[in-house]
């Protein structure tokens, strides 16, 4: 099962991908998490990504395609995976199909979470992340059990550099400028499922699970 999550930054992709990863027992592959880990590690990929991510711009296609290509051939991806934050350009969508085809695989479902930009700006100020476990929280809507600590790893929660309002608005603009051809690409293949991300985390989860169960 290969599932692609789409939607504007802050729509809830990471939150729902995390829930689904536990439900389906297949890993969530978040290019944002992988790039943040590369920055922390000081790798070449991290050096290429750091300034672009800070300002909210997209990292070049060849960099993200490269990290996904390496990741999907690992053993834990053998029964499927959930893509969170990839593809973000039509070139990435086509590169994904090509690398899947090379391995006799196809995308099974695309889930696009729709959320109004104003709701997103309000949401992102409250986002807190755990960089090791990949868990995502919100100080009001989805708090951790112990404030400031991850439920899974116990690590300290942090606020992302790119969650400042001006950067969030810039990222939303990039999404609006790039998303249409990708949605059309998946619509043509009858893979696209739209879900309102403005419902509770639980309601969004239930809707996604029912989509996953459909043939
Ligand atoms: P994305 O991966 O699409 O950027 P996240 O999953 O990181 O989005 O969610 C952005 C923020 O919104 C996080 O703080 C998260 O806890 C919160 N959030 C996610 N889903 C919902 C929801 N349905 N209602 C309210 N807040 C949510
Ligand atoms: P995210 O964690 O998905 O919100 O991504 C954070 C940032 O990482 C984005 O604003 C981009 O700078 C970069 N990024 C993540 N995924 C991609 C991608 N598929 N293509 C290009 N840049 C990406």
PDB file of C-alpha atoms and ligand atoms in Angstrom:
ATOM      1  CA  UNK A   1       0.000   0.000   0.000  1.00  0.00           C
ATOM      2  CA  UNK A   2       1.531   3.302  -1.090  1.00  0.00           C
ATOM      3  CA  UNK A   3      -0.272   6.396   0.119  1.00  0.00           C
ATOM      4  CA  UNK A   4       0.494   9.995  -0.734  1.00  0.00           C
ATOM      5  CA  UNK A   5      -0.587  12.812   1.582  1.00  0.00           C
ATOM      6  CA  UNK A   6      -1.051  16.224   0.022  1.00  0.00           C
ATOM      7  CA  UNK A   7      -2.317  19.525   1.312  1.00  0.00           C
ATOM      8  CA  UNK A   8      -0.980  22.915   2.327  1.00  0.00           C
ATOM      9  CA  UNK A   9       1.693  23.189   5.010  1.00  0.00           C
ATOM     10  CA  UNK A  10      -0.050  22.831   8.358  1.00  0.00           C
ATOM     11  CA  UNK A  11      -3.068  20.938   6.985  1.00  0.00           C
ATOM     12  CA  UNK A  12      -2.375  17.950   9.238  1.00  0.00           C
ATOM     13  CA  UNK A  13      -0.504  15.621   6.853  1.00  0.00           C
ATOM     14  CA  UNK A  14       2.172  14.671   9.382  1.00  0.00           C
ATOM     15  CA  UNK A  15      -0.388  14.184  12.147  1.00  0.00           C
ATOM     16  CA  UNK A  16      -2.553  11.872  10.039  1.00  0.00           C
ATOM     17  CA  UNK A  17       0.431  10.062   8.468  1.00  0.00           C
ATOM     18  CA  UNK A  18       1.675   9.282  11.986  1.00  0.00           C
ATOM     19  CA  UNK A  19      -1.726   7.855  12.968  1.00  0.00           C
ATOM     20  CA  UNK A  20      -1.928   5.814   9.760  1.00  0.00           C
ATOM     21  CA  UNK A  21       1.606   4.494  10.172  1.00  0.00           C
ATOM     22  CA  UNK A  22       0.563   2.945  13.486  1.00  0.00           C
ATOM     23  CA  UNK A  23      -2.698   1.644  11.993  1.00  0.00           C
ATOM     24  CA  UNK A  24      -1.280   0.094   8.823  1.00  0.00           C
ATOM     25  CA  UNK A  25       2.151  -0.756  10.234  1.00  0.00           C
ATOM     26  CA  UNK A  26       3.948   0.824   7.309  1.00  0.00           C
ATOM     27  CA  UNK A  27       6.387   3.734   7.745  1.00  0.00           C
ATOM     28  CA  UNK A  28       5.668   7.389   7.216  1.00  0.00           C
ATOM     29  CA  UNK A  29       8.277   9.038   5.004  1.00  0.00           C
ATOM     30  CA  UNK A  30       8.309  12.765   5.613  1.00  0.00           C
ATOM     31  CA  UNK A  31      10.718  14.690   3.382  1.00  0.00           C
ATOM     32  CA  UNK A  32      10.503  17.630   5.807  1.00  0.00           C
ATOM     33  CA  UNK A  33      11.596  15.397   8.719  1.00  0.00           C
ATOM     34  CA  UNK A  34      14.366  13.839   6.617  1.00  0.00           C
ATOM     35  CA  UNK A  35      15.660  17.252   5.559  1.00  0.00           C
ATOM     36  CA  UNK A  36      15.571  18.561   9.142  1.00  0.00           C
ATOM     37  CA  UNK A  37      17.536  15.469  10.234  1.00  0.00           C
ATOM     38  CA  UNK A  38      20.057  16.115   7.436  1.00  0.00           C
ATOM     39  CA  UNK A  39      20.499  19.708   8.647  1.00  0.00           C
ATOM     40  CA  UNK A  40      21.064  18.506  12.219  1.00  0.00           C
ATOM     41  CA  UNK A  41      23.598  15.948  10.952  1.00  0.00           C
ATOM     42  CA  UNK A  42      25.384  18.629   8.885  1.00  0.00           C
ATOM     43  CA  UNK A  43      25.336  16.440   5.754  1.00  0.00           C
ATOM     44  CA  UNK A  44      25.658  17.721   2.165  1.00  0.00           C
ATOM     45  CA  UNK A  45      21.890  17.404   1.722  1.00  0.00           C
ATOM     46  CA  UNK A  46      21.412  19.405   4.926  1.00  0.00           C
ATOM     47  CA  UNK A  47      23.743  22.142   3.678  1.00  0.00           C
ATOM     48  CA  UNK A  48      21.821  22.380   0.387  1.00  0.00           C
ATOM     49  CA  UNK A  49      18.465  22.540   2.212  1.00  0.00           C
ATOM     50  CA  UNK A  50      19.106  24.745   5.245  1.00  0.00           C
ATOM     51  CA  UNK A  51      18.722  28.291   3.885  1.00  0.00           C
ATOM     52  CA  UNK A  52      15.890  27.334   1.540  1.00  0.00           C
ATOM     53  CA  UNK A  53      13.908  25.736   4.358  1.00  0.00           C
ATOM     54  CA  UNK A  54      14.485  28.651   6.698  1.00  0.00           C
ATOM     55  CA  UNK A  55      12.950  31.031   4.170  1.00  0.00           C
ATOM     56  CA  UNK A  56      10.141  28.589   3.319  1.00  0.00           C
ATOM     57  CA  UNK A  57      11.309  27.870  -0.235  1.00  0.00           C
ATOM     58  CA  UNK A  58      11.294  24.439  -1.824  1.00  0.00           C
ATOM     59  CA  UNK A  59      14.460  22.356  -1.829  1.00  0.00           C
ATOM     60  CA  UNK A  60      15.523  21.358  -5.410  1.00  0.00           C
ATOM     61  CA  UNK A  61      13.674  18.374  -6.895  1.00  0.00           C
ATOM     62  CA  UNK A  62      16.856  16.314  -7.394  1.00  0.00           C
ATOM     63  CA  UNK A  63      17.690  16.559  -3.675  1.00  0.00           C
ATOM     64  CA  UNK A  64      14.296  15.355  -2.407  1.00  0.00           C
ATOM     65  CA  UNK A  65      13.897  12.775  -5.170  1.00  0.00           C
ATOM     66  CA  UNK A  66      17.331  11.438  -4.193  1.00  0.00           C
ATOM     67  CA  UNK A  67      16.431  11.020  -0.521  1.00  0.00           C
ATOM     68  CA  UNK A  68      13.115   9.316  -1.326  1.00  0.00           C
ATOM     69  CA  UNK A  69      14.783   7.006  -3.845  1.00  0.00           C
ATOM     70  CA  UNK A  70      17.250   5.830  -1.202  1.00  0.00           C
ATOM     71  CA  UNK A  71      14.598   5.512   1.492  1.00  0.00           C
ATOM     72  CA  UNK A  72      11.969   3.433  -0.344  1.00  0.00           C
ATOM     73  CA  UNK A  73      14.365   0.595  -1.075  1.00  0.00           C
ATOM     74  CA  UNK A  74      14.926  -0.036   2.631  1.00  0.00           C
ATOM     75  CA  UNK A  75      13.490  -3.198   4.182  1.00  0.00           C
ATOM     76  CA  UNK A  76      10.783  -1.498   6.270  1.00  0.00           C
ATOM     77  CA  UNK A  77       9.203  -0.111   3.076  1.00  0.00           C
ATOM     78  CA  UNK A  78       8.726  -3.585   1.554  1.00  0.00           C
ATOM     79  CA  UNK A  79       4.991  -3.756   2.361  1.00  0.00           C
ATOM     80  CA  UNK A  80       4.303  -0.095   1.655  1.00  0.00           C
ATOM     81  CA  UNK A  81       4.797   3.432   2.929  1.00  0.00           C
ATOM     82  CA  UNK A  82       3.088   6.744   3.465  1.00  0.00           C
ATOM     83  CA  UNK A  83       4.509   9.842   1.798  1.00  0.00           C
ATOM     84  CA  UNK A  84       4.092  13.065   3.755  1.00  0.00           C
ATOM     85  CA  UNK A  85       5.213  16.231   1.979  1.00  0.00           C
ATOM     86  CA  UNK A  86       6.321  14.518  -1.226  1.00  0.00           C
ATOM     87  CA  UNK A  87       5.650  15.036  -4.130  1.00  0.00           C
ATOM     88  CA  UNK A  88       5.437  18.834  -4.005  1.00  0.00           C
ATOM     89  CA  UNK A  89       6.057  19.557  -7.696  1.00  0.00           C
ATOM     90  CA  UNK A  90       4.865  17.863 -10.873  1.00  0.00           C
ATOM     91  CA  UNK A  91       8.486  16.828 -11.571  1.00  0.00           C
ATOM     92  CA  UNK A  92       8.577  15.055  -8.201  1.00  0.00           C
ATOM     93  CA  UNK A  93       5.240  13.324  -8.937  1.00  0.00           C
ATOM     94  CA  UNK A  94       6.599  12.048 -12.250  1.00  0.00           C
ATOM     95  CA  UNK A  95       9.917  11.007 -10.670  1.00  0.00           C
ATOM     96  CA  UNK A  96       7.979   9.116  -7.994  1.00  0.00           C
ATOM     97  CA  UNK A  97       5.977   7.203 -10.589  1.00  0.00           C
ATOM     98  CA  UNK A  98       9.152   6.361 -12.459  1.00  0.00           C
ATOM     99  CA  UNK A  99      10.955   5.026  -9.389  1.00  0.00           C
ATOM    100  CA  UNK A 100       7.869   3.036  -8.365  1.00  0.00           C
ATOM    101  CA  UNK A 101       7.511   1.623 -11.871  1.00  0.00           C
ATOM    102  CA  UNK A 102      11.148   0.515 -11.780  1.00  0.00           C
ATOM    103  CA  UNK A 103      10.195  -1.542  -8.708  1.00  0.00           C
ATOM    104  CA  UNK A 104       6.841  -2.757 -10.151  1.00  0.00           C
ATOM    105  CA  UNK A 105       4.885  -0.557  -7.769  1.00  0.00           C
ATOM    106  CA  UNK A 106       2.196   2.131  -8.118  1.00  0.00           C
ATOM    107  CA  UNK A 107       0.635   4.802  -5.913  1.00  0.00           C
ATOM    108  CA  UNK A 108      -2.556   3.321  -4.384  1.00  0.00           C
ATOM    109  CA  UNK A 109      -4.255   6.376  -2.865  1.00  0.00           C
ATOM    110  CA  UNK A 110      -3.699  10.104  -2.751  1.00  0.00           C
ATOM    111  CA  UNK A 111      -5.307  11.962   0.133  1.00  0.00           C
ATOM    112  CA  UNK A 112      -5.436  15.733  -0.058  1.00  0.00           C
ATOM    113  CA  UNK A 113      -6.287  17.584   3.148  1.00  0.00           C
ATOM    114  CA  UNK A 114      -8.031  20.910   2.477  1.00  0.00           C
ATOM    115  CA  UNK A 115      -7.683  23.683   5.042  1.00  0.00           C
ATOM    116  CA  UNK A 116      -8.330  27.400   4.685  1.00  0.00           C
ATOM    117  CA  UNK A 117      -5.106  29.514   4.813  1.00  0.00           C
ATOM    118  CA  UNK A 118      -6.301  31.571   7.826  1.00  0.00           C
ATOM    119  CA  UNK A 119      -6.900  28.406   9.863  1.00  0.00           C
ATOM    120  CA  UNK A 120      -3.378  27.275   8.928  1.00  0.00           C
ATOM    121  CA  UNK A 121      -1.686  30.468  10.056  1.00  0.00           C
ATOM    122  CA  UNK A 122      -3.477  30.180  13.414  1.00  0.00           C
ATOM    123  CA  UNK A 123      -2.553  26.476  13.707  1.00  0.00           C
ATOM    124  CA  UNK A 124       1.111  26.742  12.950  1.00  0.00           C
ATOM    125  CA  UNK A 125       1.919  29.119  15.785  1.00  0.00           C
ATOM    126  CA  UNK A 126       0.888  26.321  18.156  1.00  0.00           C
ATOM    127  CA  UNK A 127       2.704  23.479  16.388  1.00  0.00           C
ATOM    128  CA  UNK A 128       5.382  21.666  18.367  1.00  0.00           C
ATOM    129  CA  UNK A 129       7.416  18.773  16.966  1.00  0.00           C
ATOM    130  CA  UNK A 130       9.587  15.968  18.298  1.00  0.00           C
ATOM    131  CA  UNK A 131      12.514  15.627  15.906  1.00  0.00           C
ATOM    132  CA  UNK A 132      13.574  12.077  16.871  1.00  0.00           C
ATOM    133  CA  UNK A 133      10.143  10.364  16.957  1.00  0.00           C
ATOM    134  CA  UNK A 134       8.604  12.517  14.183  1.00  0.00           C
ATOM    135  CA  UNK A 135       5.486  13.154  16.302  1.00  0.00           C
ATOM    136  CA  UNK A 136       3.563  16.399  15.859  1.00  0.00           C
ATOM    137  CA  UNK A 137       1.540  18.214  18.526  1.00  0.00           C
ATOM    138  CA  UNK A 138      -0.436  21.388  18.941  1.00  0.00           C
ATOM    139  CA  UNK A 139      -0.430  23.244  22.242  1.00  0.00           C
ATOM    140  CA  UNK A 140      -4.262  23.540  22.184  1.00  0.00           C
ATOM    141  CA  UNK A 141      -5.729  21.150  19.597  1.00  0.00           C
ATOM    142  CA  UNK A 142      -3.460  18.142  20.031  1.00  0.00           C
ATOM    143  CA  UNK A 143      -1.363  18.545  23.200  1.00  0.00           C
ATOM    144  CA  UNK A 144       1.178  16.028  24.469  1.00  0.00           C
ATOM    145  CA  UNK A 145       0.345  14.333  27.797  1.00  0.00           C
ATOM    146  CA  UNK A 146       3.217  16.057  29.603  1.00  0.00           C
ATOM    147  CA  UNK A 147       3.571  19.653  28.361  1.00  0.00           C
ATOM    148  CA  UNK A 148       6.744  20.137  26.315  1.00  0.00           C
ATOM    149  CA  UNK A 149       7.597  16.391  26.131  1.00  0.00           C
ATOM    150  CA  UNK A 150       6.902  13.820  23.400  1.00  0.00           C
ATOM    151  CA  UNK A 151       4.437  11.046  24.390  1.00  0.00           C
ATOM    152  CA  UNK A 152       6.451   8.442  22.451  1.00  0.00           C
ATOM    153  CA  UNK A 153      10.112   9.346  23.053  1.00  0.00           C
ATOM    154  CA  UNK A 154       9.957  11.706  26.046  1.00  0.00           C
ATOM    155  CA  UNK A 155      12.226  14.136  24.151  1.00  0.00           C
ATOM    156  CA  UNK A 156      11.756  17.914  24.437  1.00  0.00           C
ATOM    157  CA  UNK A 157       9.316  19.378  21.922  1.00  0.00           C
ATOM    158  CA  UNK A 158      10.530  22.213  19.730  1.00  0.00           C
ATOM    159  CA  UNK A 159       9.010  24.915  17.566  1.00  0.00           C
ATOM    160  CA  UNK A 160      10.071  24.904  13.912  1.00  0.00           C
ATOM    161  CA  UNK A 161      12.060  27.879  12.552  1.00  0.00           C
ATOM    162  CA  UNK A 162       9.748  28.060   9.540  1.00  0.00           C
ATOM    163  CA  UNK A 163       6.544  28.325  11.616  1.00  0.00           C
ATOM    164  CA  UNK A 164       6.808  32.127  11.872  1.00  0.00           C
ATOM    165  CA  UNK A 165       3.799  33.843  10.330  1.00  0.00           C
ATOM    166  CA  UNK A 166       5.622  35.494   7.389  1.00  0.00           C
ATOM    167  CA  UNK A 167       7.367  32.225   6.449  1.00  0.00           C
ATOM    168  CA  UNK A 168       4.087  30.301   6.803  1.00  0.00           C
ATOM    169  CA  UNK A 169       2.375  32.738   4.423  1.00  0.00           C
ATOM    170  CA  UNK A 170       5.281  32.388   1.959  1.00  0.00           C
ATOM    171  CA  UNK A 171       5.008  28.577   2.092  1.00  0.00           C
ATOM    172  CA  UNK A 172       1.246  28.795   1.539  1.00  0.00           C
ATOM    173  CA  UNK A 173       1.898  30.952  -1.556  1.00  0.00           C
ATOM    174  CA  UNK A 174       4.324  28.372  -2.951  1.00  0.00           C
ATOM    175  CA  UNK A 175       1.765  25.618  -2.341  1.00  0.00           C
ATOM    176  CA  UNK A 176      -0.938  27.591  -4.160  1.00  0.00           C
ATOM    177  CA  UNK A 177       1.428  28.148  -7.101  1.00  0.00           C
ATOM    178  CA  UNK A 178       2.537  24.528  -7.480  1.00  0.00           C
ATOM    179  CA  UNK A 179      -0.314  22.271  -6.385  1.00  0.00           C
ATOM    180  CA  UNK A 180      -2.763  22.430  -9.299  1.00  0.00           C
ATOM    181  CA  UNK A 181      -0.847  20.303 -11.866  1.00  0.00           C
ATOM    182  CA  UNK A 182      -0.132  17.645  -9.218  1.00  0.00           C
ATOM    183  CA  UNK A 183      -3.817  17.430  -8.245  1.00  0.00           C
ATOM    184  CA  UNK A 184      -4.772  17.200 -11.923  1.00  0.00           C
ATOM    185  CA  UNK A 185      -2.138  14.514 -12.458  1.00  0.00           C
ATOM    186  CA  UNK A 186      -3.624  12.342  -9.692  1.00  0.00           C
ATOM    187  CA  UNK A 187      -7.220  13.215 -10.597  1.00  0.00           C
ATOM    188  CA  UNK A 188      -6.635  11.882 -14.123  1.00  0.00           C
ATOM    189  CA  UNK A 189      -5.415   8.620 -12.616  1.00  0.00           C
ATOM    190  CA  UNK A 190      -8.520   8.518 -10.352  1.00  0.00           C
ATOM    191  CA  UNK A 191      -6.333   8.375  -7.272  1.00  0.00           C
ATOM    192  CA  UNK A 192      -7.313  11.660  -5.641  1.00  0.00           C
ATOM    193  CA  UNK A 193      -9.419  11.764  -2.457  1.00  0.00           C
ATOM    194  CA  UNK A 194     -10.149  15.152  -0.887  1.00  0.00           C
ATOM    195  CA  UNK A 195     -10.800  15.386   2.851  1.00  0.00           C
ATOM    196  CA  UNK A 196     -11.570  18.492   4.879  1.00  0.00           C
ATOM    197  CA  UNK A 197      -8.716  18.984   7.335  1.00  0.00           C
ATOM    198  CA  UNK A 198     -10.801  21.491   9.300  1.00  0.00           C
ATOM    199  CA  UNK A 199     -12.482  18.760  11.325  1.00  0.00           C
ATOM    200  CA  UNK A 200     -11.092  17.296  14.544  1.00  0.00           C
ATOM    201  CA  UNK A 201      -8.010  15.065  14.282  1.00  0.00           C
ATOM    202  CA  UNK A 202     -10.268  12.079  15.100  1.00  0.00           C
ATOM    203  CA  UNK A 203     -12.883  12.936  12.443  1.00  0.00           C
ATOM    204  CA  UNK A 204     -10.189  13.378   9.770  1.00  0.00           C
ATOM    205  CA  UNK A 205      -8.659  10.057  10.809  1.00  0.00           C
ATOM    206  CA  UNK A 206     -11.993   8.202  10.470  1.00  0.00           C
ATOM    207  CA  UNK A 207     -12.584   9.629   7.007  1.00  0.00           C
ATOM    208  CA  UNK A 208      -9.073   8.649   5.882  1.00  0.00           C
ATOM    209  CA  UNK A 209      -9.474   5.117   7.256  1.00  0.00           C
ATOM    210  CA  UNK A 210     -12.706   4.660   5.327  1.00  0.00           C
ATOM    211  CA  UNK A 211     -10.963   5.832   2.116  1.00  0.00           C
ATOM    212  CA  UNK A 212      -8.104   3.391   2.715  1.00  0.00           C
ATOM    213  CA  UNK A 213     -10.578   0.513   3.149  1.00  0.00           C
ATOM    214  CA  UNK A 214     -12.255   1.230  -0.215  1.00  0.00           C
ATOM    215  CA  UNK A 215     -10.944  -0.808  -3.119  1.00  0.00           C
TER     216      UNK A 215
HETATM  217  P1  LIG B   1       1.503  19.284   7.978  1.00  0.00           P
HETATM  218  O1  LIG B   1       2.276  18.003   8.135  1.00  0.00           O
HETATM  219  O2  LIG B   1       0.436  19.201   6.923  1.00  0.00           O
HETATM  220  O3  LIG B   1       2.384  20.481   7.813  1.00  0.00           O
HETATM  221  P2  LIG B   1       0.901  18.947  10.817  1.00  0.00           P
HETATM  222  O4  LIG B   1       0.425  17.536  10.903  1.00  0.00           O
HETATM  223  O5  LIG B   1       2.287  19.233  11.283  1.00  0.00           O
HETATM  224  O6  LIG B   1       0.685  19.522   9.325  1.00  0.00           O
HETATM  225  O7  LIG B   1      -0.148  19.845  11.612  1.00  0.00           O
HETATM  226  C1  LIG B   1       0.054  21.265  11.781  1.00  0.00           C
HETATM  227  C2  LIG B   1      -0.399  21.658  13.186  1.00  0.00           C
HETATM  228  O8  LIG B   1      -1.828  21.527  13.288  1.00  0.00           O
HETATM  229  C3  LIG B   1       0.177  20.769  14.301  1.00  0.00           C
HETATM  230  O9  LIG B   1       0.410  21.568  15.428  1.00  0.00           O
HETATM  231  C4  LIG B   1      -0.944  19.749  14.558  1.00  0.00           C
HETATM  232  O10 LIG B   1      -0.912  19.241  15.905  1.00  0.00           O
HETATM  233  C5  LIG B   1      -2.193  20.579  14.301  1.00  0.00           C
HETATM  234  N1  LIG B   1      -3.297  19.811  13.739  1.00  0.00           N
HETATM  235  C6  LIG B   1      -3.218  18.741  12.890  1.00  0.00           C
HETATM  236  N2  LIG B   1      -4.459  18.304  12.562  1.00  0.00           N
HETATM  237  C7  LIG B   1      -5.334  19.130  13.203  1.00  0.00           C
HETATM  238  C8  LIG B   1      -6.784  19.196  13.271  1.00  0.00           C
HETATM  239  N3  LIG B   1      -7.547  18.349  12.576  1.00  0.00           N
HETATM  240  N4  LIG B   1      -7.309  20.167  14.032  1.00  0.00           N
HETATM  241  C9  LIG B   1      -6.527  21.052  14.714  1.00  0.00           C
HETATM  242  N5  LIG B   1      -5.185  21.034  14.708  1.00  0.00           N
HETATM  243  C10 LIG B   1      -4.583  20.089  13.964  1.00  0.00           C
HETATM  244  P1  LIG B   2       7.320  20.165   5.783  1.00  0.00           P
HETATM  245  O1  LIG B   2       7.933  19.554   7.016  1.00  0.00           O
HETATM  246  O2  LIG B   2       6.685  19.137   4.888  1.00  0.00           O
HETATM  247  O3  LIG B   2       6.413  21.319   6.098  1.00  0.00           O
HETATM  248  O4  LIG B   2       8.530  20.747   4.941  1.00  0.00           O
HETATM  249  C1  LIG B   2       9.371  21.757   5.464  1.00  0.00           C
HETATM  250  C2  LIG B   2      10.239  22.339   4.359  1.00  0.00           C
HETATM  251  O5  LIG B   2      11.092  21.320   3.827  1.00  0.00           O
HETATM  252  C3  LIG B   2       9.508  22.906   3.153  1.00  0.00           C
HETATM  253  O6  LIG B   2       9.070  24.245   3.360  1.00  0.00           O
HETATM  254  C4  LIG B   2      10.605  22.815   2.075  1.00  0.00           C
HETATM  255  O7  LIG B   2      11.582  23.839   2.254  1.00  0.00           O
HETATM  256  C5  LIG B   2      11.278  21.493   2.419  1.00  0.00           C
HETATM  257  N1  LIG B   2      10.645  20.347   1.742  1.00  0.00           N
HETATM  258  C6  LIG B   2      10.008  19.289   2.338  1.00  0.00           C
HETATM  259  N2  LIG B   2       9.560  18.430   1.415  1.00  0.00           N
HETATM  260  C7  LIG B   2       9.908  18.953   0.206  1.00  0.00           C
HETATM  261  C8  LIG B   2       9.699  18.539  -1.141  1.00  0.00           C
HETATM  262  N3  LIG B   2       9.037  17.411  -1.431  1.00  0.00           N
HETATM  263  N4  LIG B   2      10.186  19.330  -2.130  1.00  0.00           N
HETATM  264  C9  LIG B   2      10.866  20.451  -1.868  1.00  0.00           C
HETATM  265  N5  LIG B   2      11.080  20.920  -0.624  1.00  0.00           N
HETATM  266  C10 LIG B   2      10.614  20.179   0.414  1.00  0.00           C
END
